[in-house]
PDB file of C-alpha atoms in Angstrom:
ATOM      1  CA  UNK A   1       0.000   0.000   0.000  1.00  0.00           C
ATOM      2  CA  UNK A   2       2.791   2.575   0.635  1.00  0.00           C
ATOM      3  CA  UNK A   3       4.393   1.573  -2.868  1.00  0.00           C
ATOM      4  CA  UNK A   4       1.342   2.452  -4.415  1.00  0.00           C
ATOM      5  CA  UNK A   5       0.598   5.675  -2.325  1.00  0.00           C
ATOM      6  CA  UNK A   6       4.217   6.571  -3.287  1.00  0.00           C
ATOM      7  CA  UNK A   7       3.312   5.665  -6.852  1.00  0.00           C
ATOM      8  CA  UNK A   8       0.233   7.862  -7.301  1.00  0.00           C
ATOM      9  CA  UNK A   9       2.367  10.980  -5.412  1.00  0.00           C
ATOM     10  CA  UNK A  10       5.438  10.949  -7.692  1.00  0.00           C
ATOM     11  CA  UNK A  11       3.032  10.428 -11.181  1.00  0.00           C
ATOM     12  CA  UNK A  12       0.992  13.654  -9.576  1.00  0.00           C
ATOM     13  CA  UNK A  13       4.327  15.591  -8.637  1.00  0.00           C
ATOM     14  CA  UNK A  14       5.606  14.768 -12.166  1.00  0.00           C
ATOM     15  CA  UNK A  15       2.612  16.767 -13.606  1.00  0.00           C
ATOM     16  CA  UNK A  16       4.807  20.119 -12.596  1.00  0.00           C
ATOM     17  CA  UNK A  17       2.432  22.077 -10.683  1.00  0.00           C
ATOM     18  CA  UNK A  18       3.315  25.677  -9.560  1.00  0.00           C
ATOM     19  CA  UNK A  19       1.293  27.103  -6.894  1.00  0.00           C
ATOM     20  CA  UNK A  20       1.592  31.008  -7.382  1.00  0.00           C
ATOM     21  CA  UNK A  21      -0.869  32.315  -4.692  1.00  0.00           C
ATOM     22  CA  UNK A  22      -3.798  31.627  -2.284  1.00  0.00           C
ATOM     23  CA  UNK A  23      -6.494  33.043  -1.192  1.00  0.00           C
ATOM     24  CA  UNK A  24      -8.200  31.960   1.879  1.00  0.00           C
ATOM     25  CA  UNK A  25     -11.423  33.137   2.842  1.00  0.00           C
ATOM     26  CA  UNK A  26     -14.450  32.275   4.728  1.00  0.00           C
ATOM     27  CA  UNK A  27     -16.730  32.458   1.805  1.00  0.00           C
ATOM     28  CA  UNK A  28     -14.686  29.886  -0.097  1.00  0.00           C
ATOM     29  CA  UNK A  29     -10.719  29.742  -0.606  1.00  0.00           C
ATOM     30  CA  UNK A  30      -8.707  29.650  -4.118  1.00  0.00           C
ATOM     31  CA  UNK A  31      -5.151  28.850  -5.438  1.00  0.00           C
ATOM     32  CA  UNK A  32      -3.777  29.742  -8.434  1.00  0.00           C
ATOM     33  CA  UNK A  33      -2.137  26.969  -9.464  1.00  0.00           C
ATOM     34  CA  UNK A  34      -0.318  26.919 -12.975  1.00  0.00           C
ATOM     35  CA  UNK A  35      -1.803  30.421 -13.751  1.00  0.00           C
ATOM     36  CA  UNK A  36      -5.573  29.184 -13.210  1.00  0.00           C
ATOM     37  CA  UNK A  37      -7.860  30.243 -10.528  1.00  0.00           C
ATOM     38  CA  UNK A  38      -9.080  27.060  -9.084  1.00  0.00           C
ATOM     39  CA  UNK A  39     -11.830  27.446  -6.296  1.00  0.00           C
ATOM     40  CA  UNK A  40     -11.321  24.603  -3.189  1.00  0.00           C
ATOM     41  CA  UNK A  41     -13.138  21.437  -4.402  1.00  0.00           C
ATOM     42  CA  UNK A  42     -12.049  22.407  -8.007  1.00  0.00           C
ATOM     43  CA  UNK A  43     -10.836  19.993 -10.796  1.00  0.00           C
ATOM     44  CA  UNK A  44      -6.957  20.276 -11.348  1.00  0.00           C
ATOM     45  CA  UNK A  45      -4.533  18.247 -12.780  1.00  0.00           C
ATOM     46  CA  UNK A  46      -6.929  15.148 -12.546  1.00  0.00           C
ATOM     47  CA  UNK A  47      -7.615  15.722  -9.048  1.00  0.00           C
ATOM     48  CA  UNK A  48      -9.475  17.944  -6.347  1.00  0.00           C
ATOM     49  CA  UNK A  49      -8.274  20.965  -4.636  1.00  0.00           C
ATOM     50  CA  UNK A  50      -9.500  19.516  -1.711  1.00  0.00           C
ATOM     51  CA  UNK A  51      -7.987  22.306   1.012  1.00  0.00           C
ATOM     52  CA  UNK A  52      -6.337  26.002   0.635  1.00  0.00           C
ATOM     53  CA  UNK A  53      -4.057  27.013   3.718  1.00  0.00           C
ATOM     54  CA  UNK A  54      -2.253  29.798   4.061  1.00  0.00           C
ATOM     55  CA  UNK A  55       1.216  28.100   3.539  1.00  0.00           C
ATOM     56  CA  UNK A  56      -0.136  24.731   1.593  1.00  0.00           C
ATOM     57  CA  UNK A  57      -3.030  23.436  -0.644  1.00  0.00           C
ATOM     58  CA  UNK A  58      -3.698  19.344  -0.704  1.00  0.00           C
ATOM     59  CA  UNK A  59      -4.790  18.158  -3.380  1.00  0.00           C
ATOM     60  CA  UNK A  60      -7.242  14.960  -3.669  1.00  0.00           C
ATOM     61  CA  UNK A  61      -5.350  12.562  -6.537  1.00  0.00           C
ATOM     62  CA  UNK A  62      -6.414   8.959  -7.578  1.00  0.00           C
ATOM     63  CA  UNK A  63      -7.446   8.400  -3.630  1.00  0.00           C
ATOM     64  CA  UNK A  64      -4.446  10.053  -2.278  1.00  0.00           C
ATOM     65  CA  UNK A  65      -4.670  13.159  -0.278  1.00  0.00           C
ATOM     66  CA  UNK A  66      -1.145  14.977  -1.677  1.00  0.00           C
ATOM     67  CA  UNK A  67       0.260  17.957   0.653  1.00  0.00           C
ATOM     68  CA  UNK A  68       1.995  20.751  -1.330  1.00  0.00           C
ATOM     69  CA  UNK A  69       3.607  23.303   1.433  1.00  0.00           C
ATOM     70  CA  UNK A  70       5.776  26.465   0.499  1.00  0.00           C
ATOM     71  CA  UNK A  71       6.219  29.841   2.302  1.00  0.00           C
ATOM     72  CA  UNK A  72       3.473  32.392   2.715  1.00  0.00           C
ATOM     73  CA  UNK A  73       2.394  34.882  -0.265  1.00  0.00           C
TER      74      UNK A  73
END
């Protein structure tokens, strides 16, 4: 099971996803991720923008909740 976990991260993280900013707000948060608004619960990349933090966004992929941190905008 962690094989295939590790399987379905690195086939996501070879997709080259840039986060370039957040924004998180009660009313519903958004990422721009490779220079598209996507609103949380949005389709990207094949998967789900399933959460938007201030300093990471996961992403839902194949199953596989997928954790991308970086510093704060």
């Amino acid at each position: 099971q962690f094989q295939q976990r590790s399987d379905i991260v690195r086939e996501f993280q070879s997709k080259n996803i840039s986060v370039e900013g957040v924004v998180v707000a009660e009313d519903g948060s958004h990422a721009i991720i490779n220079a598209e608004l996507i609103s949380e619960g949005g389709q990207v990349l094949g998967g789900t923008l399933y959460s938007v933090q201030r300093d990471r966004i996961v992403i839902l992929y194949r199953g596989e909740k997928i954790t991308f941190k970086f510093g704060r905008f």
